[in-house]
Structures are given as C-alpha cells and as structure tokens.
Amino acid sequence: MNTPQLVVHRDKELMAEAAAARLITKIVDAQASRGYASIVLTGGRNGNGLLAALASAPARDAVDWAHLDLWWGDERYLPEGDPDRNDTQARAALLDAVPLDPARVHAMPASDGPYGVDVEAAAAAYAAELAKAAGPENHGSVPSFDVLMLGVGPDTHVASLFPELPAVRETERTVVGVHGAPKPPPTRISLTLPAIRSAREVWLLAAGEDKAQAAVIALSGAGEIQAPAAGARGRSRTLWLLDAAAASQLPRSLYPPASA
C-alpha cells in the first residue's frame, strides 16, 4: 500500500487551479504514451471548482479532448439533465466547452432512463460498461484509470460511500446502488472501493474548514468502514489535495512537499 502524499495550498481557488494544471499534465503524458487517457470525475464544490479552473486554464488546449475517456465516481439517481446530477454540473463547468467524443463520455444512468426506479439494475449496467472498456492489461473488470478524483465529505464519505452503510463494505462488485444516503438525494449510484483502487492514481480533494476533521480522521489510521476516505487509494499513488483550512488540524509532519 502506498503512503498518501499531501499537497496543501493557500486557499480553495489556488487549490483548484493547481489541481487543474496537475490534471492537464497527467492527461497529456498519458496521451503521449499510449494515445488516450482515462479519468474519473467527481462532483461537489471541489470537483466542479477543479473543472471550472481547467476550463479557463491556459494549457487547456494541450489536451487531445477527442481521445479522453471520462467516467464518474458516483451519481445522484435523478432524471437526466437534473441540475443536481454530477454529470449536469460537469457539463456546465467544462465538458460542453471542449471537443469531447460523446462515445467516450460515460455518464451514469439517470432515473428516467431504461432502468426506471431500479437503481441496482442501473448500477449493474454501469459495471458492465466498465467491464467492456477494461482490457487484458487492466486490473480486474474496470479500466486502469489514469486519475480517479474524489471529493471528501465532512463525514469522510467519498463518491457515495458513506460511513457504515452497505456500499462501503462491498468487496466484489465494482458499482452499487446506494439507498438511504444521509444527504439528499437518498438514492445514488457509486463505484465501490475495489473499483476505486484499480486506478493508477487516486486524488482526494478537500477544501474548507468543514473538511478539516474529516482529513484528520482519514489520515490518522481510521478504518475504511468508519471513514471511507481512508480506504481510497491508487495502485501507484494516493494524493490528497487540500487548502490550508482543510489541513488546519493536521500535524505538519504529515505533509512534506509532494513531487509533481
């Protein structure tokens, strides 16, 4: 297991800009190496802030958008186009402004789609889509994502894996339906920890004083059932990107400078 690296920025705006620049570099490097890149997006204020920063980044056009595969870590199970859906917010922040190949944008199913209210069937369909995209060189039944991003909630949840709920205990399936989430809407779709851990790099984003206690808990040896963020890690790198407020309760010894 790799040790998480921490990078702390002065404020959330600088964190978003730096994370966007870091992501552009990762995408460009992957595309130069094999012709395409695969990224998992996260919602929430930090995920959307990063996408908005990427949209205005001077180096944005270095990305070959037509050869970028986009996936989501979780989704609110709402009708297509609902303003609270992660993919709706991502499209407004960035995706509608860049020349993506629609076939490579893998939004999670919506509640008004072919699966209706059956969120488990919708989750199984997304798992099948991931499995179809996975090649023999990948680790299991999901692609080896170059970067998988996760926002960290004040309760330490990541994606829609909430403390103590069944989804965070899943060890076999890659995607599950979530019922009774403690923040609305209660019904969601989420990647599981096994799917998250297939990524080459996992980046956890936390900004704001309300994330400070979550960062302490997740980085201080808590178990993943009680603190899902503690179980989110990449195969080659786990990177926490924080602003000073979110890092305010962490001992300085936890975050020596991380390499680019």
mmCIF file of C-alpha atoms in Angstrom:
data_model
loop_
_atom_site.group_PDB
_atom_site.id
_atom_site.type_symbol
_atom_site.label_atom_id
_atom_site.label_comp_id
_atom_site.label_asym_id
_atom_site.label_seq_id
_atom_site.Cartn_x
_atom_site.Cartn_y
_atom_site.Cartn_z
ATOM 1 C CA MET A 1 0.000 0.000 0.000
ATOM 2 C CA ASN A 2 1.427 3.396 -0.952
ATOM 3 C CA THR A 3 1.583 6.144 1.652
ATOM 4 C CA PRO A 4 -0.706 9.091 0.865
ATOM 5 C CA GLN A 5 1.058 12.266 -0.257
ATOM 6 C CA LEU A 6 -0.344 15.616 0.788
ATOM 7 C CA VAL A 7 -0.182 18.932 -1.027
ATOM 8 C CA VAL A 8 -1.574 21.949 0.820
ATOM 9 C CA HIS A 9 -2.494 25.169 -0.991
ATOM 10 C CA ARG A 10 -3.197 28.602 0.438
ATOM 11 C CA ASP A 11 -6.894 28.654 -0.473
ATOM 12 C CA LYS A 12 -9.501 26.728 -2.442
ATOM 13 C CA GLU A 13 -9.079 28.852 -5.583
ATOM 14 C CA LEU A 14 -5.363 28.174 -5.765
ATOM 15 C CA MET A 15 -6.006 24.509 -4.989
ATOM 16 C CA ALA A 16 -8.426 24.247 -7.914
ATOM 17 C CA GLU A 17 -6.038 25.986 -10.312
ATOM 18 C CA ALA A 18 -3.067 23.862 -9.262
ATOM 19 C CA ALA A 19 -5.077 20.644 -9.401
ATOM 20 C CA ALA A 20 -6.322 21.540 -12.879
ATOM 21 C CA ALA A 21 -2.758 22.143 -14.066
ATOM 22 C CA ARG A 22 -1.675 18.855 -12.498
ATOM 23 C CA LEU A 23 -4.524 17.022 -14.225
ATOM 24 C CA ILE A 24 -3.696 18.520 -17.628
ATOM 25 C CA THR A 25 -0.127 17.263 -17.246
ATOM 26 C CA LYS A 26 -1.304 13.751 -16.353
ATOM 27 C CA ILE A 27 -3.690 13.614 -19.307
ATOM 28 C CA VAL A 28 -1.110 14.923 -21.784
ATOM 29 C CA ASP A 29 1.525 12.486 -20.521
ATOM 30 C CA ALA A 30 -0.843 9.515 -20.808
ATOM 31 C CA GLN A 31 -1.928 10.535 -24.304
ATOM 32 C CA ALA A 32 1.695 10.938 -25.386
ATOM 33 C CA SER A 33 2.448 7.463 -24.033
ATOM 34 C CA ARG A 34 -0.445 5.476 -25.480
ATOM 35 C CA GLY A 35 -2.730 7.822 -27.390
ATOM 36 C CA TYR A 36 -5.537 8.245 -24.860
ATOM 37 C CA ALA A 37 -6.212 8.926 -21.191
ATOM 38 C CA SER A 38 -8.903 7.740 -18.784
ATOM 39 C CA ILE A 39 -10.152 9.960 -15.960
ATOM 40 C CA VAL A 40 -12.847 9.580 -13.289
ATOM 41 C CA LEU A 41 -14.605 12.804 -12.334
ATOM 42 C CA THR A 42 -16.062 13.780 -9.006
ATOM 43 C CA GLY A 43 -18.880 16.184 -8.223
ATOM 44 C CA GLY A 44 -19.354 18.603 -5.363
ATOM 45 C CA ARG A 45 -17.917 22.054 -4.919
ATOM 46 C CA ASN A 46 -14.291 20.946 -5.130
ATOM 47 C CA GLY A 47 -14.728 18.692 -8.146
ATOM 48 C CA ASN A 48 -16.695 21.328 -10.021
ATOM 49 C CA GLY A 49 -14.228 24.016 -8.963
ATOM 50 C CA LEU A 50 -11.403 21.995 -10.487
ATOM 51 C CA LEU A 51 -13.328 21.576 -13.761
ATOM 52 C CA ALA A 52 -14.093 25.290 -13.924
ATOM 53 C CA ALA A 53 -10.412 26.045 -13.350
ATOM 54 C CA LEU A 54 -9.483 23.599 -16.085
ATOM 55 C CA ALA A 55 -11.921 25.303 -18.465
ATOM 56 C CA SER A 56 -10.080 28.604 -18.052
ATOM 57 C CA ALA A 57 -6.558 27.164 -17.837
ATOM 58 C CA PRO A 58 -4.131 28.499 -20.476
ATOM 59 C CA ALA A 59 -2.897 24.946 -21.148
ATOM 60 C CA ARG A 60 -6.377 23.535 -21.714
ATOM 61 C CA ASP A 61 -5.826 23.077 -25.424
ATOM 62 C CA ALA A 62 -2.805 20.838 -24.814
ATOM 63 C CA VAL A 63 -5.299 18.063 -24.108
ATOM 64 C CA ASP A 64 -6.483 15.937 -27.029
ATOM 65 C CA TRP A 65 -10.096 16.007 -25.889
ATOM 66 C CA ALA A 66 -11.255 13.588 -28.585
ATOM 67 C CA HIS A 67 -9.084 10.863 -27.045
ATOM 68 C CA LEU A 68 -10.104 11.287 -23.421
ATOM 69 C CA ASP A 69 -12.344 8.763 -21.666
ATOM 70 C CA LEU A 70 -14.429 10.245 -18.865
ATOM 71 C CA TRP A 71 -16.165 8.272 -16.138
ATOM 72 C CA TRP A 72 -17.854 9.223 -12.878
ATOM 73 C CA GLY A 73 -17.208 8.006 -9.354
ATOM 74 C CA ASP A 74 -20.821 8.405 -8.329
ATOM 75 C CA GLU A 75 -24.082 9.975 -9.353
ATOM 76 C CA ARG A 76 -27.291 11.172 -7.794
ATOM 77 C CA TYR A 77 -30.041 8.945 -9.204
ATOM 78 C CA LEU A 78 -32.144 11.729 -10.680
ATOM 79 C CA PRO A 79 -33.625 12.425 -14.136
ATOM 80 C CA GLU A 80 -31.267 13.259 -16.980
ATOM 81 C CA GLY A 81 -30.416 16.944 -17.017
ATOM 82 C CA ASP A 82 -31.391 17.482 -13.387
ATOM 83 C CA PRO A 83 -29.254 20.354 -12.052
ATOM 84 C CA ASP A 84 -28.206 18.258 -9.057
ATOM 85 C CA ARG A 85 -26.699 15.472 -11.165
ATOM 86 C CA ASN A 86 -22.914 15.385 -11.230
ATOM 87 C CA ASP A 87 -22.784 14.995 -14.991
ATOM 88 C CA THR A 88 -25.079 18.007 -15.499
ATOM 89 C CA GLN A 89 -22.795 20.139 -13.346
ATOM 90 C CA ALA A 90 -19.664 18.823 -15.070
ATOM 91 C CA ARG A 91 -21.058 19.671 -18.482
ATOM 92 C CA ALA A 92 -21.812 23.216 -17.357
ATOM 93 C CA ALA A 93 -18.379 23.657 -15.761
ATOM 94 C CA LEU A 94 -16.275 22.221 -18.608
ATOM 95 C CA LEU A 95 -17.496 19.397 -20.783
ATOM 96 C CA ASP A 96 -19.799 21.405 -23.060
ATOM 97 C CA ALA A 97 -16.907 23.772 -23.829
ATOM 98 C CA VAL A 98 -14.412 21.221 -25.130
ATOM 99 C CA PRO A 99 -14.495 18.892 -28.193
ATOM 100 C CA LEU A 100 -15.032 15.556 -26.464
ATOM 101 C CA ASP A 101 -16.042 12.405 -28.300
ATOM 102 C CA PRO A 102 -19.563 11.725 -26.938
ATOM 103 C CA ALA A 103 -18.934 7.981 -27.133
ATOM 104 C CA ARG A 104 -16.106 8.381 -24.625
ATOM 105 C CA VAL A 105 -18.170 10.287 -22.046
ATOM 106 C CA HIS A 106 -19.618 7.630 -19.768
ATOM 107 C CA ALA A 107 -22.328 9.241 -17.666
ATOM 108 C CA MET A 108 -24.043 7.057 -15.098
ATOM 109 C CA PRO A 109 -27.682 6.142 -15.823
ATOM 110 C CA ALA A 110 -30.482 8.543 -14.928
ATOM 111 C CA SER A 111 -33.686 7.705 -13.067
ATOM 112 C CA ASP A 112 -35.797 8.464 -16.141
ATOM 113 C CA GLY A 113 -33.703 6.125 -18.284
ATOM 114 C CA PRO A 114 -34.298 2.486 -19.247
ATOM 115 C CA TYR A 115 -33.909 1.190 -15.672
ATOM 116 C CA GLY A 116 -36.516 3.443 -14.109
ATOM 117 C CA VAL A 117 -36.534 3.275 -10.324
ATOM 118 C CA ASP A 118 -34.363 0.137 -10.296
ATOM 119 C CA VAL A 119 -31.083 1.680 -9.181
ATOM 120 C CA GLU A 120 -29.479 -1.738 -8.747
ATOM 121 C CA ALA A 121 -30.102 -2.534 -12.420
ATOM 122 C CA ALA A 122 -28.676 0.872 -13.345
ATOM 123 C CA ALA A 123 -25.581 0.179 -11.250
ATOM 124 C CA ALA A 124 -25.153 -3.241 -12.854
ATOM 125 C CA ALA A 125 -25.375 -1.654 -16.304
ATOM 126 C CA TYR A 126 -22.593 0.796 -15.438
ATOM 127 C CA ALA A 127 -20.496 -2.061 -14.097
ATOM 128 C CA ALA A 128 -20.998 -3.863 -17.407
ATOM 129 C CA GLU A 129 -19.934 -0.718 -19.300
ATOM 130 C CA LEU A 130 -16.758 -0.530 -17.218
ATOM 131 C CA ALA A 131 -16.048 -4.218 -17.779
ATOM 132 C CA LYS A 132 -16.462 -3.803 -21.531
ATOM 133 C CA ALA A 133 -13.909 -0.984 -21.509
ATOM 134 C CA ALA A 134 -11.380 -2.959 -19.466
ATOM 135 C CA GLY A 135 -8.602 -4.586 -21.453
ATOM 136 C CA PRO A 136 -6.468 -7.649 -20.669
ATOM 137 C CA GLU A 137 -3.788 -5.349 -19.308
ATOM 138 C CA ASN A 138 -6.148 -3.877 -16.726
ATOM 139 C CA HIS A 139 -6.556 -4.957 -13.129
ATOM 140 C CA GLY A 140 -9.922 -6.663 -12.952
ATOM 141 C CA SER A 141 -13.195 -5.642 -14.530
ATOM 142 C CA VAL A 142 -12.616 -1.900 -14.764
ATOM 143 C CA PRO A 143 -10.176 0.146 -16.866
ATOM 144 C CA SER A 144 -6.940 1.228 -15.220
ATOM 145 C CA PHE A 145 -7.922 4.871 -14.815
ATOM 146 C CA ASP A 146 -5.029 7.307 -15.032
ATOM 147 C CA VAL A 147 -6.548 9.529 -12.359
ATOM 148 C CA LEU A 148 -9.633 8.968 -10.233
ATOM 149 C CA MET A 149 -10.743 12.057 -8.327
ATOM 150 C CA LEU A 150 -12.821 12.047 -5.165
ATOM 151 C CA GLY A 151 -14.231 14.837 -3.065
ATOM 152 C CA VAL A 152 -14.034 14.198 0.667
ATOM 153 C CA GLY A 153 -17.177 14.905 2.659
ATOM 154 C CA PRO A 154 -17.245 16.322 6.201
ATOM 155 C CA ASP A 155 -18.246 12.818 7.377
ATOM 156 C CA THR A 156 -15.287 11.288 5.431
ATOM 157 C CA HIS A 157 -17.504 9.911 2.659
ATOM 158 C CA VAL A 158 -16.073 9.609 -0.848
ATOM 159 C CA ALA A 159 -18.109 9.046 -4.014
ATOM 160 C CA SER A 160 -21.401 7.859 -2.463
ATOM 161 C CA LEU A 161 -19.703 5.561 0.015
ATOM 162 C CA PHE A 162 -20.908 6.753 3.405
ATOM 163 C CA PRO A 163 -19.613 5.569 6.785
ATOM 164 C CA GLU A 164 -21.097 2.256 7.954
ATOM 165 C CA LEU A 165 -23.549 1.910 5.021
ATOM 166 C CA PRO A 166 -23.565 -1.330 2.987
ATOM 167 C CA ALA A 167 -21.910 0.202 -0.092
ATOM 168 C CA VAL A 168 -18.627 0.857 1.703
ATOM 169 C CA ARG A 169 -18.489 -2.798 2.772
ATOM 170 C CA GLU A 170 -18.737 -4.127 -0.792
ATOM 171 C CA THR A 171 -15.757 -6.269 -1.755
ATOM 172 C CA GLU A 172 -16.831 -7.887 -5.049
ATOM 173 C CA ARG A 173 -18.962 -5.597 -7.195
ATOM 174 C CA THR A 174 -17.466 -2.531 -8.875
ATOM 175 C CA VAL A 175 -20.647 -0.423 -8.903
ATOM 176 C CA VAL A 176 -23.576 -0.480 -6.487
ATOM 177 C CA GLY A 177 -26.864 1.235 -5.897
ATOM 178 C CA VAL A 178 -26.956 3.282 -2.714
ATOM 179 C CA HIS A 179 -30.118 3.575 -0.645
ATOM 180 C CA GLY A 180 -30.712 5.838 2.322
ATOM 181 C CA ALA A 181 -27.745 8.158 1.796
ATOM 182 C CA PRO A 182 -27.592 10.598 4.722
ATOM 183 C CA LYS A 183 -27.503 13.595 2.378
ATOM 184 C CA PRO A 184 -30.070 14.131 -0.365
ATOM 185 C CA PRO A 185 -30.953 12.606 -2.647
ATOM 186 C CA PRO A 186 -31.002 9.285 -0.761
ATOM 187 C CA THR A 187 -30.728 7.111 -3.877
ATOM 188 C CA ARG A 188 -27.427 7.085 -5.750
ATOM 189 C CA ILE A 189 -25.007 5.028 -7.834
ATOM 190 C CA SER A 190 -21.407 4.672 -6.740
ATOM 191 C CA LEU A 191 -18.153 2.998 -7.596
ATOM 192 C CA THR A 192 -17.000 0.750 -4.781
ATOM 193 C CA LEU A 193 -13.631 0.709 -3.039
ATOM 194 C CA PRO A 194 -12.411 -2.222 -5.208
ATOM 195 C CA ALA A 195 -13.147 -0.172 -8.346
ATOM 196 C CA ILE A 196 -11.556 2.950 -6.882
ATOM 197 C CA ARG A 197 -8.393 1.036 -6.023
ATOM 198 C CA SER A 198 -7.962 -0.082 -9.631
ATOM 199 C CA ALA A 199 -6.915 3.464 -10.589
ATOM 200 C CA ARG A 200 -3.271 4.250 -11.124
ATOM 201 C CA GLU A 201 -3.674 7.433 -9.097
ATOM 202 C CA VAL A 202 -6.408 8.464 -6.677
ATOM 203 C CA TRP A 203 -6.684 12.164 -5.834
ATOM 204 C CA LEU A 204 -8.736 13.229 -2.820
ATOM 205 C CA LEU A 205 -9.891 16.852 -2.818
ATOM 206 C CA ALA A 206 -10.727 18.701 0.383
ATOM 207 C CA ALA A 207 -11.164 22.427 0.878
ATOM 208 C CA GLY A 208 -12.769 24.386 3.681
ATOM 209 C CA GLU A 209 -12.844 24.272 7.461
ATOM 210 C CA ASP A 210 -15.718 21.794 7.371
ATOM 211 C CA LYS A 211 -13.338 19.199 5.871
ATOM 212 C CA ALA A 212 -10.582 19.601 8.485
ATOM 213 C CA GLN A 213 -11.829 16.967 10.899
ATOM 214 C CA ALA A 214 -12.505 14.523 8.058
ATOM 215 C CA ALA A 215 -8.918 14.884 6.857
ATOM 216 C CA VAL A 216 -7.578 14.199 10.343
ATOM 217 C CA ILE A 217 -9.726 11.108 10.775
ATOM 218 C CA ALA A 218 -8.989 9.647 7.338
ATOM 219 C CA LEU A 219 -5.240 10.260 7.582
ATOM 220 C CA SER A 220 -4.810 9.065 11.147
ATOM 221 C CA GLY A 221 -5.342 5.355 10.683
ATOM 222 C CA ALA A 222 -9.139 5.117 10.819
ATOM 223 C CA GLY A 223 -10.796 2.068 9.288
ATOM 224 C CA GLU A 224 -12.459 2.412 5.900
ATOM 225 C CA ILE A 225 -15.887 1.296 7.148
ATOM 226 C CA GLN A 226 -15.979 4.163 9.625
ATOM 227 C CA ALA A 227 -14.037 6.562 7.362
ATOM 228 C CA PRO A 228 -14.406 5.641 3.661
ATOM 229 C CA ALA A 229 -11.794 8.215 2.589
ATOM 230 C CA ALA A 230 -9.211 6.156 4.484
ATOM 231 C CA GLY A 231 -9.815 3.257 2.089
ATOM 232 C CA ALA A 232 -9.478 5.263 -1.125
ATOM 233 C CA ARG A 233 -6.042 4.685 -2.619
ATOM 234 C CA GLY A 234 -4.428 4.313 -6.014
ATOM 235 C CA ARG A 235 -2.207 1.475 -7.217
ATOM 236 C CA SER A 236 0.797 3.740 -7.747
ATOM 237 C CA ARG A 237 -0.115 6.955 -5.941
ATOM 238 C CA THR A 238 -2.617 8.401 -3.493
ATOM 239 C CA LEU A 239 -2.653 12.192 -3.423
ATOM 240 C CA TRP A 240 -4.535 14.441 -1.040
ATOM 241 C CA LEU A 241 -5.019 17.966 -2.399
ATOM 242 C CA LEU A 242 -6.122 20.356 0.342
ATOM 243 C CA ASP A 243 -6.404 24.026 1.079
ATOM 244 C CA ALA A 244 -4.988 25.494 4.276
ATOM 245 C CA ALA A 245 -8.366 25.433 6.021
ATOM 246 C CA ALA A 246 -8.895 21.715 5.381
ATOM 247 C CA ALA A 247 -5.343 20.974 6.503
ATOM 248 C CA SER A 248 -5.510 23.192 9.583
ATOM 249 C CA GLN A 249 -5.824 20.330 12.081
ATOM 250 C CA LEU A 250 -3.189 18.063 10.523
ATOM 251 C CA PRO A 251 0.286 17.797 12.024
ATOM 252 C CA ARG A 252 2.862 19.344 9.697
ATOM 253 C CA SER A 253 4.778 16.068 9.705
ATOM 254 C CA LEU A 254 2.033 14.544 7.566
ATOM 255 C CA TYR A 255 2.616 16.745 4.553
ATOM 256 C CA PRO A 256 6.158 17.134 3.333
ATOM 257 C CA PRO A 257 6.250 18.550 -0.210
ATOM 258 C CA ALA A 258 4.897 16.059 -2.750
ATOM 259 C CA SER A 259 6.570 15.620 -6.093
ATOM 260 C CA ALA A 260 4.766 16.756 -9.237
#
